[in-house]
Every structure is written in structure tokens, then in C-alpha cells.
Amino acid sequence: DAEITQSPRHKITETGRQVTLACHQTWNHNNMFWYRQDLGHGLRLIHYSYGVQDTNKGEVSDGYSVSRSNTEDLPLTLESAASSQTSVYFCASSARTGGTGELFFGEGSRLTVL
Amino acid sequence: AQSVTQPDIHITVSEGASLELRCNYSYGATPYLFWYVQSPGQGLQLLLKYFSGDTLVQGIKGFEAEFKRSQSSFNLRKPSVHWSDAAEYFCAVGAMEYGNKLVFGAGTILRVKS
């Protein structure tokens, strides 16, 4: 079955370190998204991509970057981790173009920045 | 800017009782509407979606939702709640002119008491 997997599921790091969260989907979806989930805020969009070599900023993109070198992967990098980036991160993908399609989510990556 | 409001942060219902979770949105266009459910430690699962047509949509696990354009609402309902329905529920909205991005509400945590 097609799926979307995130790794690591849990990560503890220190302030100032670079961290990369991996996201891999086997749906062959063009669209991929990274959200962060914080209590009281729901899910907020960090970055998204509509295809290979395409990346776009979401509403909370400061301190994060992504790259899309193939269809399957959209890694999220925290250049210099900050305590404010302690959160649960969700990767998602969707198939439809020209409209809003259903998002398929990974199981999340819990990041703690000490 | 588009926004989604879920007025209730927590709701507690008795098992077997009916449930209604509220969702209001602010969009300048015809929205696409979704309800997702998240069990503890899990990713988000789609319950139901509305794109067009019949304003009452049926979803999985016995849930339904009604789109009311005049009230900018998309409330989720279930006639009889089961203990396994305890989870967090998210309303999400998108629109074609905003690409494939969804905006999520802050979520409603449902507790079921026996």
C-alpha cells in the first residue's frame, strides 16, 4: 500500500544545532507539505512543494528550509534549532492539481529543542 | 486572509449521546471543506470532505457534516458517540484560488464519558 513515512519519530536536540526531518511518500503525489502542530494553534503550514525543484514558504517558514530533488521526498531542515521550534511536525501529500485535494498525513515527528 | 474557527477547545459527551462540533470559516470564494480526526500519537485521518453538490456529506465512522454557506459553517455531527471517538478533531478549508493549501482550525478535543 502507498504510504507517507516520517523519520525520526522522536528527536531531542540542542539549541543552535541543524536538524533535518525526513518525509518520504510512495503515493507519487506532486504536492507535499510540512505543518507544525502546537496546542491552541492547530496545524500551521511551514513550507510546501508542487513538484520537483519547486518550493514555497508557508505562514511560519522563518528558520526552516526544504528542498525537492525528487517526487518522493521533501526533507525539512532547521538551520539553527531554537526552543520555539519544539513541536510536532507533520508531513502531508496530495494528488490534485488546480484545486484542493485530500491531504494524506504521516504519523508525525516530535522534536524537542533544549 | 482565510481563517478557520473552531469555537470549542474541549467538549465532553456521554457515550451514546449525540455530538456536534462547530466550524466556521472565512473565505472569499467557494471553499473546499474537510474534517480530520487525530488519535493520540497518530497522524490525521480524513473523516469527510465537501467540494460541491449535496451540502450534507457522509463520512467514515458514522460522522456527517453539513455545509451552510449563509452561516459560513461546516459543523460535524454524530448521532451516537462511542468511547472510541475520543480524539482531537480538526476542521480545514481550502479553495482553488489558494492552490492546494489547507488552513486548519485549532482543533476540538472530544472526551467521551461512560
mmCIF file of N, CA and C in Angstrom, chain B residues 2 8 22 27-28 35 37 45-46 51-53 56 60 62 66 73 80-81 92 98 102 104 110 112:
data_model
loop_
_atom_site.group_PDB
_atom_site.id
_atom_site.type_symbol
_atom_site.label_atom_id
_atom_site.label_comp_id
_atom_site.label_asym_id
_atom_site.label_seq_id
_atom_site.Cartn_x
_atom_site.Cartn_y
_atom_site.Cartn_z
ATOM 1 N N GLN B 2 -7.665 33.923 4.643
ATOM 2 C CA GLN B 2 -8.596 32.878 5.041
ATOM 3 C C GLN B 2 -8.327 32.448 6.470
ATOM 4 N N ASP B 8 -14.913 25.617 20.150
ATOM 5 C CA ASP B 8 -14.824 24.775 21.337
ATOM 6 C C ASP B 8 -13.475 24.081 21.399
ATOM 7 N N ARG B 22 -18.408 22.390 16.097
ATOM 8 C CA ARG B 22 -18.628 23.547 15.257
ATOM 9 C C ARG B 22 -17.375 23.969 14.493
ATOM 10 N N TYR B 27 -13.659 32.827 4.062
ATOM 11 C CA TYR B 27 -13.041 32.656 2.755
ATOM 12 C C TYR B 27 -13.763 33.549 1.771
ATOM 13 N N GLY B 28 -13.044 34.055 0.805
ATOM 14 C CA GLY B 28 -13.685 34.908 -0.185
ATOM 15 C C GLY B 28 -14.137 34.155 -1.413
ATOM 16 N N TRP B 35 -13.043 17.597 7.401
ATOM 17 C CA TRP B 35 -12.867 17.273 8.811
ATOM 18 C C TRP B 35 -11.871 16.113 8.917
ATOM 19 N N VAL B 37 -9.580 13.678 11.873
ATOM 20 C CA VAL B 37 -9.523 13.226 13.249
ATOM 21 C C VAL B 37 -8.104 12.757 13.556
ATOM 22 N N GLN B 45 -6.392 11.642 10.091
ATOM 23 C CA GLN B 45 -7.164 10.803 9.178
ATOM 24 C C GLN B 45 -8.376 11.581 8.697
ATOM 25 N N LEU B 46 -8.646 11.498 7.414
ATOM 26 C CA LEU B 46 -9.784 12.210 6.856
ATOM 27 C C LEU B 46 -11.089 11.542 7.261
ATOM 28 N N PHE B 51 -16.806 19.209 -1.528
ATOM 29 C CA PHE B 51 -16.299 20.001 -2.644
ATOM 30 C C PHE B 51 -17.433 20.765 -3.317
ATOM 31 N N SER B 52 -18.543 20.075 -3.562
ATOM 32 C CA SER B 52 -19.680 20.695 -4.230
ATOM 33 C C SER B 52 -20.854 19.734 -4.115
ATOM 34 N N GLY B 53 -22.027 20.188 -4.579
ATOM 35 C CA GLY B 53 -23.189 19.314 -4.614
ATOM 36 C C GLY B 53 -23.945 19.292 -3.303
ATOM 37 N N LEU B 56 -25.061 18.106 2.588
ATOM 38 C CA LEU B 56 -24.928 17.162 3.708
ATOM 39 C C LEU B 56 -24.061 16.010 3.225
ATOM 40 N N ILE B 60 -16.735 8.611 7.254
ATOM 41 C CA ILE B 60 -16.462 7.331 7.882
ATOM 42 C C ILE B 60 -16.877 7.372 9.347
ATOM 43 N N GLY B 62 -19.523 6.827 10.882
ATOM 44 C CA GLY B 62 -20.851 7.326 11.225
ATOM 45 C C GLY B 62 -20.960 8.834 11.349
ATOM 46 N N GLU B 66 -22.611 19.207 7.595
ATOM 47 C CA GLU B 66 -23.483 19.999 6.739
ATOM 48 C C GLU B 66 -22.843 21.335 6.424
ATOM 49 N N SER B 73 -20.485 27.917 7.762
ATOM 50 C CA SER B 73 -20.235 26.868 8.751
ATOM 51 C C SER B 73 -20.173 25.498 8.092
ATOM 52 N N SER B 80 -24.734 9.173 17.736
ATOM 53 C CA SER B 80 -24.486 8.407 18.952
ATOM 54 C C SER B 80 -22.979 8.176 19.081
ATOM 55 N N VAL B 81 -22.393 8.779 20.073
ATOM 56 C CA VAL B 81 -20.938 8.744 20.227
ATOM 57 C C VAL B 81 -20.495 7.457 20.937
ATOM 58 N N ALA B 92 -10.761 21.887 8.332
ATOM 59 C CA ALA B 92 -9.794 22.504 7.423
ATOM 60 C C ALA B 92 -10.510 23.025 6.191
ATOM 61 N N TYR B 98 -6.442 29.397 -3.884
ATOM 62 C CA TYR B 98 -5.337 29.378 -2.944
ATOM 63 C C TYR B 98 -4.453 28.148 -3.141
ATOM 64 N N LEU B 102 -4.244 23.853 2.608
ATOM 65 C CA LEU B 102 -5.366 23.853 3.529
ATOM 66 C C LEU B 102 -5.024 24.691 4.750
ATOM 67 N N PHE B 104 -6.069 25.103 8.690
ATOM 68 C CA PHE B 104 -6.686 24.286 9.738
ATOM 69 C C PHE B 104 -7.170 25.143 10.895
ATOM 70 N N LEU B 110 -12.278 15.966 21.951
ATOM 71 C CA LEU B 110 -13.509 15.308 22.381
ATOM 72 C C LEU B 110 -13.194 14.283 23.451
ATOM 73 N N VAL B 112 -15.101 11.419 25.906
ATOM 74 C CA VAL B 112 -16.323 10.628 25.999
ATOM 75 C C VAL B 112 -16.364 9.983 27.382
#
